[in-house]
Coordinates of C-alpha atoms and ligand atoms in Angstrom, one line a residue:
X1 CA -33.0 9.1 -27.0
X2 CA -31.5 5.8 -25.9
X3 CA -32.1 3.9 -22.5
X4 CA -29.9 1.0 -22.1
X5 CA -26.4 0.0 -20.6
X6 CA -24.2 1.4 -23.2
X7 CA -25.3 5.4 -22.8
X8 CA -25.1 5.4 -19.1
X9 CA -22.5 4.7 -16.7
X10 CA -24.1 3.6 -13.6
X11 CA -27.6 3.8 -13.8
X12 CA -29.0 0.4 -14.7
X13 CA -30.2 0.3 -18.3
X14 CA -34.1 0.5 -17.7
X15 CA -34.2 4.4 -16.5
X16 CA -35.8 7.0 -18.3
X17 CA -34.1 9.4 -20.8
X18 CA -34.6 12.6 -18.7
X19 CA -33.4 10.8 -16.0
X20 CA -30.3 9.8 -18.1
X21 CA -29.9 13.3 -19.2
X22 CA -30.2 14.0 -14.9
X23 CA -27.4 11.7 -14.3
X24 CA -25.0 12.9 -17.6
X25 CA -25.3 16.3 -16.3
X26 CA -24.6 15.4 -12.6
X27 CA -22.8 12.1 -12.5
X28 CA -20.6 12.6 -15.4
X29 CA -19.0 15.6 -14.7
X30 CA -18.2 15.3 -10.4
X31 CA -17.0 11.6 -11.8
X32 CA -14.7 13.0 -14.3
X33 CA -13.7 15.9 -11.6
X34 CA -13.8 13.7 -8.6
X35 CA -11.5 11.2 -10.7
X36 CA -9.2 13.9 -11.3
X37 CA -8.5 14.9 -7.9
X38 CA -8.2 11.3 -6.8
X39 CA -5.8 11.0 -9.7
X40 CA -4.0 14.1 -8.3
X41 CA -3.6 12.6 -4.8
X42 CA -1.5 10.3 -5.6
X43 CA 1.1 12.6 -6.7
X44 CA 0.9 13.9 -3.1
X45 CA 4.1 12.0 -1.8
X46 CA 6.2 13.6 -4.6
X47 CA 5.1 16.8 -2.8
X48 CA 7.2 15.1 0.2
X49 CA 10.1 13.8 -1.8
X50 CA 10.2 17.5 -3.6
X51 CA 10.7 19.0 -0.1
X52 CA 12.9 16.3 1.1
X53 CA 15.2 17.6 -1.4
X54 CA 14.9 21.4 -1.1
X55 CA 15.9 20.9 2.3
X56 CA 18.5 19.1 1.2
X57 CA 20.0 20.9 -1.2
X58 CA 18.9 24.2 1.2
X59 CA 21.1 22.4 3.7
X60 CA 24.1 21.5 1.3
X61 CA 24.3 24.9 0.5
X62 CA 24.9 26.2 4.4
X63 CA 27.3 23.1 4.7
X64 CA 29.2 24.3 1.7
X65 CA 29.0 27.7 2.6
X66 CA 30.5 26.8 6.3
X67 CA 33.5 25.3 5.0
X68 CA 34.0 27.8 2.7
X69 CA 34.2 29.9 5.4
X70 CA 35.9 28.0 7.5
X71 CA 38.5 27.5 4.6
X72 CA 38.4 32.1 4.7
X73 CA 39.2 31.9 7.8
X74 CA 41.8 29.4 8.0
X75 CA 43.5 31.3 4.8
X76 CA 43.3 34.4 6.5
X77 CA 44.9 33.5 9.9
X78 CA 47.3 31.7 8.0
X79 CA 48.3 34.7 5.7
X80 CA 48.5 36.6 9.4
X81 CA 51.1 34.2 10.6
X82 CA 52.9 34.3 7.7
X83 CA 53.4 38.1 7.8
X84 CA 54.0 37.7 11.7
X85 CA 56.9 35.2 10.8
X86 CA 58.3 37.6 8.2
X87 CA 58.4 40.6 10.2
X88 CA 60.0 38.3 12.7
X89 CA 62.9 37.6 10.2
X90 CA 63.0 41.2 9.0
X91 CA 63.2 42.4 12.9
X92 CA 66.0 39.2 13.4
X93 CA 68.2 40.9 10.6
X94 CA 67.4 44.5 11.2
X95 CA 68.7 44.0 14.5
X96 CA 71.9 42.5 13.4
X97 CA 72.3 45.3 10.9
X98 CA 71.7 47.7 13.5
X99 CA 74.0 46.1 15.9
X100 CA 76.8 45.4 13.0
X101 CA 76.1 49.6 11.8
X102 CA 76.5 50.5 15.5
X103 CA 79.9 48.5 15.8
X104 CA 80.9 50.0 12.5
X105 CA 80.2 52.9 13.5
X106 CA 82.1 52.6 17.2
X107 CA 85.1 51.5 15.2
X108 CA 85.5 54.3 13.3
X109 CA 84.6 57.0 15.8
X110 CA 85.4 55.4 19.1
X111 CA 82.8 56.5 20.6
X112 CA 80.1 54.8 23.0
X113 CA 76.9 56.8 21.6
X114 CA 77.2 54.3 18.5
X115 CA 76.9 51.0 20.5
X116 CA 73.4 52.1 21.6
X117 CA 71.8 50.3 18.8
X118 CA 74.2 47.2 19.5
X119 CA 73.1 46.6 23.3
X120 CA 69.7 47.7 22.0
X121 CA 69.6 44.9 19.6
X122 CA 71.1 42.2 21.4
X123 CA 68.4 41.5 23.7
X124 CA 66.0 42.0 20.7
X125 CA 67.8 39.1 18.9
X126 CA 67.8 36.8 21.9
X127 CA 64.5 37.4 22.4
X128 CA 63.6 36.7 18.2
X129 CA 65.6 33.7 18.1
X130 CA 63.5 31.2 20.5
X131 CA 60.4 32.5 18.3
X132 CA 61.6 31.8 14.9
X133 CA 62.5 28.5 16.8
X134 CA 59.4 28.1 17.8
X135 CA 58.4 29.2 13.9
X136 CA 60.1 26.2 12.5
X137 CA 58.9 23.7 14.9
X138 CA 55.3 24.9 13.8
X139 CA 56.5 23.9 10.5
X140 CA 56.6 27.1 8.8
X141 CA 60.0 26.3 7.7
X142 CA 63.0 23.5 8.2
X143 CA 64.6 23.3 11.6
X144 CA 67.8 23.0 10.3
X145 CA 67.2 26.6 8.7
X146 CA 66.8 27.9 12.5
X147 CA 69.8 25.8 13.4
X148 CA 72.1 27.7 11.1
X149 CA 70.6 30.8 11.4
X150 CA 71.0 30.7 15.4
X151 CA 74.9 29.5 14.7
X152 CA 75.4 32.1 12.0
X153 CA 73.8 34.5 14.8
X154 CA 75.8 33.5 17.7
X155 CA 78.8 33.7 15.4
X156 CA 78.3 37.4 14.2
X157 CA 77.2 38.3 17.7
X158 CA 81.0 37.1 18.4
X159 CA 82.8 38.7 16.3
X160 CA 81.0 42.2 17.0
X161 CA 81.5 41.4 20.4
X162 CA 85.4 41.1 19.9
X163 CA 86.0 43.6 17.3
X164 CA 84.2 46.1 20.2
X165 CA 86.8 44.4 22.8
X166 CA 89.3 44.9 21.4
X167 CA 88.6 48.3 19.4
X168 CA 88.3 49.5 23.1
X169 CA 90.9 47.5 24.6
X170 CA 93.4 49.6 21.8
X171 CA 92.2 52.9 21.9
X172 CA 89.4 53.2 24.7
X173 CA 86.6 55.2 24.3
X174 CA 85.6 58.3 24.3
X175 CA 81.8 60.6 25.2
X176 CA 79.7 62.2 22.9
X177 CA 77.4 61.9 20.2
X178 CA 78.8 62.0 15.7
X179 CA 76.1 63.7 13.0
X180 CA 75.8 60.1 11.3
X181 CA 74.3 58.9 14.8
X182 CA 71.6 61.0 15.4
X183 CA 70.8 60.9 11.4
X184 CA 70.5 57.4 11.6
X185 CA 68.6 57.7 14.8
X186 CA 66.2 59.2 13.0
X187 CA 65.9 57.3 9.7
X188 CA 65.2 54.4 12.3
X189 CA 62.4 56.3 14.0
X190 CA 61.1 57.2 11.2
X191 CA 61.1 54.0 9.3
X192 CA 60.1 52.3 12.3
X193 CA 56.8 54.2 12.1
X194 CA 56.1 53.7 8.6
X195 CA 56.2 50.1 9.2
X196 CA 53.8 50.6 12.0
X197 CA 52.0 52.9 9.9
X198 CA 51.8 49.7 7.3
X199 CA 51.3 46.9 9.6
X200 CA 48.2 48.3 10.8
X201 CA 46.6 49.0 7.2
X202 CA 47.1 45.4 7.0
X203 CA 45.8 44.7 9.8
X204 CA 42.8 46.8 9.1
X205 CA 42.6 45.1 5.9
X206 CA 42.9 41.7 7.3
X207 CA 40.0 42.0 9.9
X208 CA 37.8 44.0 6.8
X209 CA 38.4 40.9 5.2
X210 CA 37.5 38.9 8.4
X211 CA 34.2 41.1 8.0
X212 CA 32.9 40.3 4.9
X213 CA 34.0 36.2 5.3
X214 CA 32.0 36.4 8.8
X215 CA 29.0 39.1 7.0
X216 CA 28.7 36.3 4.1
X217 CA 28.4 33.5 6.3
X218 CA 25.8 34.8 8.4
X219 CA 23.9 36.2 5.2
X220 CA 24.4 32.8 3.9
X221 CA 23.3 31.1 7.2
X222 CA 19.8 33.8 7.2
X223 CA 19.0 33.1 3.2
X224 CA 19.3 29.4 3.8
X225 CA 17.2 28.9 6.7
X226 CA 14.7 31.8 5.1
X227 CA 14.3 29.0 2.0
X228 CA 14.0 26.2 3.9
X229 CA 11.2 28.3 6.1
X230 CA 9.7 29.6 2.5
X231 CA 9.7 25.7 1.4
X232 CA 8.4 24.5 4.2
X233 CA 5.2 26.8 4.1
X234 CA 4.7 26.4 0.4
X235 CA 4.6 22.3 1.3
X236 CA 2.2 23.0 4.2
X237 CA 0.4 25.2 1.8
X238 CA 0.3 21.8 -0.8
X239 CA -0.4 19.3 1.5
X240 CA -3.3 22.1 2.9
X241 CA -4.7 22.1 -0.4
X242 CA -4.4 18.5 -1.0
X243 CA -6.5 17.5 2.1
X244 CA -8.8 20.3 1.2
X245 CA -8.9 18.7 -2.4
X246 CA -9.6 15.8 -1.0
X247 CA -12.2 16.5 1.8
X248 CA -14.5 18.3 -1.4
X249 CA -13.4 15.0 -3.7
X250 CA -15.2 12.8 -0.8
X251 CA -18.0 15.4 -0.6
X252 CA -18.4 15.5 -4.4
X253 CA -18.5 11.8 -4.4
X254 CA -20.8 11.7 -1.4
X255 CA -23.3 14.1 -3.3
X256 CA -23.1 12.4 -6.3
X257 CA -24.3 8.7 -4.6
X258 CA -27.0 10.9 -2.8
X259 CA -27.6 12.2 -5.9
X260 CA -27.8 8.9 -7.5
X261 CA -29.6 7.2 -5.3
X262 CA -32.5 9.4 -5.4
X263 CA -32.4 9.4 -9.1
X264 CA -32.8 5.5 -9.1
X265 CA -35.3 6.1 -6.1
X266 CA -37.1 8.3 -8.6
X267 CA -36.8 5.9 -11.5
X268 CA -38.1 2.9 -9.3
X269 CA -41.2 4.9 -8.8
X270 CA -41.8 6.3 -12.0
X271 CA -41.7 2.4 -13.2
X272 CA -43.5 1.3 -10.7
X273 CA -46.5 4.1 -12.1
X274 CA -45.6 3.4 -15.5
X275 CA -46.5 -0.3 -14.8
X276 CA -49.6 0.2 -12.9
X277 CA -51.1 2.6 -15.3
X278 CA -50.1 0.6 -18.2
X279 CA -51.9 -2.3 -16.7
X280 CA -54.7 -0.9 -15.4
X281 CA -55.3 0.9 -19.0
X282 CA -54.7 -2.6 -20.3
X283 CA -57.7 -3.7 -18.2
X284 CA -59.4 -1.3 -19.2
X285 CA -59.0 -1.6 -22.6
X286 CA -59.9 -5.6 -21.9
X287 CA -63.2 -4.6 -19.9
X288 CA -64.1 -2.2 -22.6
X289 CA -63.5 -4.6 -25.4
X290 CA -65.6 -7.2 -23.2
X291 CA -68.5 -4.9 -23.4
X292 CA -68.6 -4.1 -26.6
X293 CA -68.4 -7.5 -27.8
X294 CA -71.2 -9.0 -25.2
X295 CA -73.4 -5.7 -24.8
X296 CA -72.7 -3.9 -28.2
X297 CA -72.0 -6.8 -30.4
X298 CA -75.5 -8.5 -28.9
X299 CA -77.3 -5.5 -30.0
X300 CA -75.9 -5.7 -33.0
X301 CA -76.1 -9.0 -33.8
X302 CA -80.1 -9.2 -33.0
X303 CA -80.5 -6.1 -34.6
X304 CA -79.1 -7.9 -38.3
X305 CA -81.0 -11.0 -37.0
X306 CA -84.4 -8.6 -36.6
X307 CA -83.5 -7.2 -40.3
X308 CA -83.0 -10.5 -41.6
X309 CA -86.6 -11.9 -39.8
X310 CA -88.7 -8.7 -41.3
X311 CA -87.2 -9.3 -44.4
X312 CA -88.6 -12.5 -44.4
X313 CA -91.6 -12.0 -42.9
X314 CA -92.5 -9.0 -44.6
X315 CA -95.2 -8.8 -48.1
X316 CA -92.8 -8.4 -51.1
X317 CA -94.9 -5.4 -52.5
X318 CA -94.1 -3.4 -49.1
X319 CA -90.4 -4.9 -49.0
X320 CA -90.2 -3.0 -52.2
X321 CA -91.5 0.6 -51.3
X322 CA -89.1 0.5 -48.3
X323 CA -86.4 -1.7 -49.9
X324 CA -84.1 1.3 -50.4
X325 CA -83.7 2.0 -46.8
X326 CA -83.9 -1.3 -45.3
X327 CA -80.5 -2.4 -47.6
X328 CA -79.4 1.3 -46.4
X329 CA -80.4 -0.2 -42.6
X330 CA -78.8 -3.4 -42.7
X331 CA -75.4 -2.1 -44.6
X332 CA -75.1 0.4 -41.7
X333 CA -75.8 -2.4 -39.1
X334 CA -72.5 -4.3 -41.2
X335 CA -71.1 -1.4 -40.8
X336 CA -71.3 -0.9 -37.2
X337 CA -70.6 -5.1 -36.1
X338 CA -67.3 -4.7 -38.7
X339 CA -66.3 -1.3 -37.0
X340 CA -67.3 -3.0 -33.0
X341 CA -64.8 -5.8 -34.6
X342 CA -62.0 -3.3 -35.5
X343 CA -62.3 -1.4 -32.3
X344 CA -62.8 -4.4 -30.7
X345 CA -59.4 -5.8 -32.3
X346 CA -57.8 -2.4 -31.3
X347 CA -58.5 -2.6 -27.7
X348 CA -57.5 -6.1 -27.4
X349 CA -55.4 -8.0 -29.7
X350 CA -57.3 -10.9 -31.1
X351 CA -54.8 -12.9 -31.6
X352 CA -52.1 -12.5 -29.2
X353 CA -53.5 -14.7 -26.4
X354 CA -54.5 -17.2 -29.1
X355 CA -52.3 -17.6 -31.5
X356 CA -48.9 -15.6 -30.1
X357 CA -46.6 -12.5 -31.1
X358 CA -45.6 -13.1 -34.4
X359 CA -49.0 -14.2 -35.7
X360 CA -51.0 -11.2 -34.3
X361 CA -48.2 -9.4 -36.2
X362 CA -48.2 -10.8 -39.3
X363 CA -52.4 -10.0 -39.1
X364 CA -51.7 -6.7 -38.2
X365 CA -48.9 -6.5 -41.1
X366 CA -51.8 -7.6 -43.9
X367 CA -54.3 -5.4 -42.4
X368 CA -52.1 -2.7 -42.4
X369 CA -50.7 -3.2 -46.0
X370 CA -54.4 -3.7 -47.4
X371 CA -55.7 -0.2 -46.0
X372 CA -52.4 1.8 -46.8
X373 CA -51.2 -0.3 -50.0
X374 CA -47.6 0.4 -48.9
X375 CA -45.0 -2.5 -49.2
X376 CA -44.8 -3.7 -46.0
X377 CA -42.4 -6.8 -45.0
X378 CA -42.7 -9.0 -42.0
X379 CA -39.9 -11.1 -40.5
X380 CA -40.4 -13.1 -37.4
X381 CA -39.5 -16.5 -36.0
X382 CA -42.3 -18.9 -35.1
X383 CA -44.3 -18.3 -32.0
X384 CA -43.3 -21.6 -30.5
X385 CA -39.4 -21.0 -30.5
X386 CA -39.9 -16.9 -28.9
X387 CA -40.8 -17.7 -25.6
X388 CA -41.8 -14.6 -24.0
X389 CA -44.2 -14.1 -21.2
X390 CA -47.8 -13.2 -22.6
X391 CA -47.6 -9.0 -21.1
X392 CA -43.6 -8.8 -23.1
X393 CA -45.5 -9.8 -26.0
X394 CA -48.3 -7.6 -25.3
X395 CA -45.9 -4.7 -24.8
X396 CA -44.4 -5.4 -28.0
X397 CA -47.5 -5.7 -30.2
X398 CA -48.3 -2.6 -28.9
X399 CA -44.8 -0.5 -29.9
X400 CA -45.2 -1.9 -33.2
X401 CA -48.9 -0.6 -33.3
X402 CA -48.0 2.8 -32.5
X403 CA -45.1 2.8 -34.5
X404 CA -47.0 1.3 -38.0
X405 CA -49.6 4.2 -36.3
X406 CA -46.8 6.7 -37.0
X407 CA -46.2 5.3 -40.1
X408 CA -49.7 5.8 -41.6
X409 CA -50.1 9.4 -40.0
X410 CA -46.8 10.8 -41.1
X411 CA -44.0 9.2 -42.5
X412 CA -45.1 9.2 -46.2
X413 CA -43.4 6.0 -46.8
X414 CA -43.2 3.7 -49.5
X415 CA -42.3 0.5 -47.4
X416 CA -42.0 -0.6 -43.6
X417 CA -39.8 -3.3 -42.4
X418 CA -41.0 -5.1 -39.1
X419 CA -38.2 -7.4 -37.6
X420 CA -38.9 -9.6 -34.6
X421 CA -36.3 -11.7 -33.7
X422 CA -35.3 -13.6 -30.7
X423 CA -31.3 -13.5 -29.2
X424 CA -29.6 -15.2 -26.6
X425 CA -31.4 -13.4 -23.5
X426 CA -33.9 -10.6 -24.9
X427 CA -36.6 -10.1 -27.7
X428 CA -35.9 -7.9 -30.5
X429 CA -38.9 -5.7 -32.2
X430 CA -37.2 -3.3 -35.3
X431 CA -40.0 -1.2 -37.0
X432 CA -38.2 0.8 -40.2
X433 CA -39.5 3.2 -42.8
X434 CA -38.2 4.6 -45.7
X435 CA -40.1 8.1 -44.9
X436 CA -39.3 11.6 -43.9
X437 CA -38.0 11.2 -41.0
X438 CA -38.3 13.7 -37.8
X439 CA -35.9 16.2 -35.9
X440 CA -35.6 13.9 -32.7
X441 CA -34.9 17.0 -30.8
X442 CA -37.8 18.6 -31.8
X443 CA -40.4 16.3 -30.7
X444 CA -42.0 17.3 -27.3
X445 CA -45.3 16.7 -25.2
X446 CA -46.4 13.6 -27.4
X447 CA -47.4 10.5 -25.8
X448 CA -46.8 8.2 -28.5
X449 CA -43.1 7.1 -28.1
X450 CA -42.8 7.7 -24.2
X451 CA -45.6 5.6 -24.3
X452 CA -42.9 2.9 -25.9
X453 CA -40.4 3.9 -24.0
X454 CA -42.3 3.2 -20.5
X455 CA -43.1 0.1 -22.0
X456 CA -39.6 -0.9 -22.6
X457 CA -38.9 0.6 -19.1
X458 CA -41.3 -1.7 -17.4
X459 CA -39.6 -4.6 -18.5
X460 CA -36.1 -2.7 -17.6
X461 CA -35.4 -3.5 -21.5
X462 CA -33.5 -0.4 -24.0
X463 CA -35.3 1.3 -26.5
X464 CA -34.1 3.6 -29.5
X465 CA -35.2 6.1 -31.9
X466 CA -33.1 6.9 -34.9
X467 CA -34.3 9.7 -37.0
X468 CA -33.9 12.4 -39.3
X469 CA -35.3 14.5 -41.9
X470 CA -35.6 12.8 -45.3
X471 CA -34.1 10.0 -43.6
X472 CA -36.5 7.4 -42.8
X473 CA -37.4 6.4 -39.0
X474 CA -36.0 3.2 -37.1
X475 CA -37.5 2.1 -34.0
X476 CA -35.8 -0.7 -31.5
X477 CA -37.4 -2.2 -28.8
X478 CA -35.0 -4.8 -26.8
X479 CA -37.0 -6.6 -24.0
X480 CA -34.9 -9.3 -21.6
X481 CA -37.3 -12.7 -21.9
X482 CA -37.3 -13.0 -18.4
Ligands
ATP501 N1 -42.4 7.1 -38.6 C1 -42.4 8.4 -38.5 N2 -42.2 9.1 -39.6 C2 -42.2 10.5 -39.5 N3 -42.4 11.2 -38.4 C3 -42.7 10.5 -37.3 C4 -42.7 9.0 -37.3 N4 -43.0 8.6 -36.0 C5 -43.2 9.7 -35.3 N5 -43.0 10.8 -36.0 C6 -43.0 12.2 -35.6 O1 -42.8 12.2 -34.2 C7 -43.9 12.9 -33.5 C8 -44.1 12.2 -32.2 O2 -44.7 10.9 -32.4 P1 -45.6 10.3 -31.2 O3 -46.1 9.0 -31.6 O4 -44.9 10.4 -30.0 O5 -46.8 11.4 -31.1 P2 -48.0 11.6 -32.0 O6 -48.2 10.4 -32.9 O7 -47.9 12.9 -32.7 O8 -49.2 11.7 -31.0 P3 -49.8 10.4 -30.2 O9 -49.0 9.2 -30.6 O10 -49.7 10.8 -28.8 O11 -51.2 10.4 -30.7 C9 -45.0 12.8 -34.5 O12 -45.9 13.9 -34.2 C10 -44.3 12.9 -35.8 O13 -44.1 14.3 -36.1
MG502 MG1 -48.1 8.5 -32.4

């Protein structure tokens, strides 16, 4: 139940509870939600960071996986090479065994048949040797290597050539073809397509090899770029969200001034009413209190003056027979002039315009103390120094009517404290009871205390309640002085 700065956020402190509870059920939470996605858009350029580096590592990983490839490859031609080179060595010395087994075998038998392999080879050989030369430029071993090789060649190729000279030269040579030739004819052939046989597993092997490298790459190549696709949506899909985030943060915040604004649109006119009416049943209660005093309290008044003349006037023997009723008269026309006073005093304070605040209080503090006989204490600075305008003091004799009001119709109290004090800007009216209390929550549809609170509203001051059961009752009424 408290109006003022420190329950509410942005309304100003003047507006209405029901307005406040408005406003805590609207402004509070889009605030606290519209806070929450601003806070969250400022984490958006992470969002573009975070991608920057998915892409890179997404790219890293196809650079990577390139020269590893590119390393495969280079491995694999080179293994190639190699195993060109070494069958280029192995054909280099087959071909001189053959040659050396075809001399061999010419020196023994004489005849030609076994110099086939030996013309066969020799053009082999001098076609090997400018390779392997070519070999050991490439670096695939030292040139002096090839050097000595090619001498050593030369040299054997020499001395097969003259042993055959000469062999023939001696004995000449004779036709036909020995059973070692044509077995080792065939060993050859056969041997020959065994190595054919294995050269082209390899070479199978070598481009299976070449496969997979080449099937891994591309795989590589197509699960990269599908990532860096993939991250590329999700980030779209962010940044979607973000704007989208943002576009309802802007319309949340837009509804919520709308919202607010009409709230304090409201609130301006429900003070603006509250005013009038209080002022016009202030007037009221003025021109009513005028009436009875000059209308009413004239009756009354020549009425007791009337009494008072036939009292006089009248024989004593006939004042006696009807003495009875006359007293009975004129203590009902007391009766009536005290009760035209009270309500009189009611309507309009007596002493407010008079004598100020804090002495229509303290009257209203004695008569209140001699009709209920509670203790009743009274603490307020002098008139002079609280320097309030004469409706702020009217407004605040009349919360602490209503409350002592309360006091006498429910609270069962033994004592009341009434507090007025002045602060630096605003006036400060505490009524307290030592009573039973009352369930705030439960207290609807009485006019009583909204009728304080509009009061306290009209000078855009805060007002509070604090209450419980068995726990007394503390009303605070804060009105700015000006
Ligand atoms: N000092 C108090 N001690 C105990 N209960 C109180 C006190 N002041 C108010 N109440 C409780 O709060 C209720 C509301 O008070 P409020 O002054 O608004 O209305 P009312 O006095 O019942 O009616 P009205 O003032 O309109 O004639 C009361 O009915 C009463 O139950
Ligand atoms: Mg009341």
């Amino acid at each position: 139940m408290t109006i003022g700065g420190q329950r509410h956020r942005r309304l100003p402190c003047h507006e209405c509870a029901t307005q406040g509870r408005m406003e805590a059920e609207m402004d509070l939470p889009l605030g606290k939600e519209v806070a929450q996605l601003m806070s969250a858009m400022r984490f958006r350029n992470w969002h573009h960071v975070m991608l920057a580096a998915g892409c890179a590592l997404v790219l890293s990983l196809l650079v990577s996986s390139h020269w590893q490839y590119a390393v495969s490859m280079d491995a694999i031609s080179g293994i190639k090479s190699q195993r060109d080179r070494m069958d280029r060595l192995d054909a280099l010395l087959i071909s001189l065994l053959d040659a050396e087994t075809g001399v061999r075998g010419y020196m023994v038998t004489g005849k030609d048949a076994y110099l086939e392999p030996y013309h066969a080879s020799i053009p082999e050989i001098q076609a090997l040797i400018p390779i392997i030369r070519k070999d050991a430029v490439e670096e695939a071993y030292p040139v002096e290597f090839v050097a000595g090789l090619e001498e050593k060649v030369a040299t054997k190729l020499n001395v097969l050539a003259t042993a055959v000279a000469e062999r023939r030269a001696r004995l000449g040579s004779s036709e036909g073809q020995g059973p070692g030739k044509s077995a080792m004819d065939d060993i050859r052939y056969l041997i020959g397509q065994m190595k054919q046989k294995g050269a082209s597993d390899a070479d199978g092997l070598l481009a299976e090899s070449i496969r997979a490298v080449n099937l891994t790459r591309w795989s590589t190549i197509a699960l990269g770029v599908g990532a860096m696709l993939l991250l590329i949506a999700v980030f779209s899909l962010i940044l979607r969200q973000f704007h989208l985030r943002a576009e309802i943060a802007e319309l949340l915040q837009g509804e919520n001034q709308r919202l607010e604004a009409e709230v304090s649109r409201r609130t301006a006119d429900l003070t603006a009413m509250a005013t009038y009416l209080s002022s016009v049943r202030e007037q009221e209660k003025g021109r009513l209190a005028r009436e009875l005093h000059d209308e009413m309290g004239a009756i009354l008044t020549s009425a007791k003056m009337d009494a008072s003349w036939i009292a006089r006037k009248i024989d004593p023997q006939a004042m006696a027979q009807i003495r009875e009723r006359f007293d009975r008269l004129v203590t009902q026309l007391n009766h009536g002039i005290t009760l035209k006073r009270r309500i009189i005093d009611n309507l309009r304070p007596p002493l407010l315009e008079e004598l100020g605040l804090t002495a229509s209080l303290q009257a209203m503090v004695d008569e209140f103390r001699a009709s209920t006989g509670l203790v009743v204490i009274f603490d307020g600075p002098e008139d002079a120094d609280l320097g309030i305008s004469g409706d702020r003091a009217l407004a605040l004799f009349r919360i602490a009517q209503e409350s002592m009001t309360n006091v006498r119709k429910y609270a069962q109290a033994r004592s009341v404290r009434i507090t007025l004090s002045r602060g630096h800007r605003n006036v400060r009216l505490e009524v307290s009871d030592d009573g039973c209390g009352f369930d705030e929550a439960a207290v609807a549809g009485t006019h009583g205390i909204a009728g304080m609170r509009y009061r306290v509203q009209m000078f855009r001051g805060s007002f509070v309640v604090n209450s419980a059961p068995g726990e007394g009752t503390r009303i605070v009424a804060e009105l700015p002085i000006v």
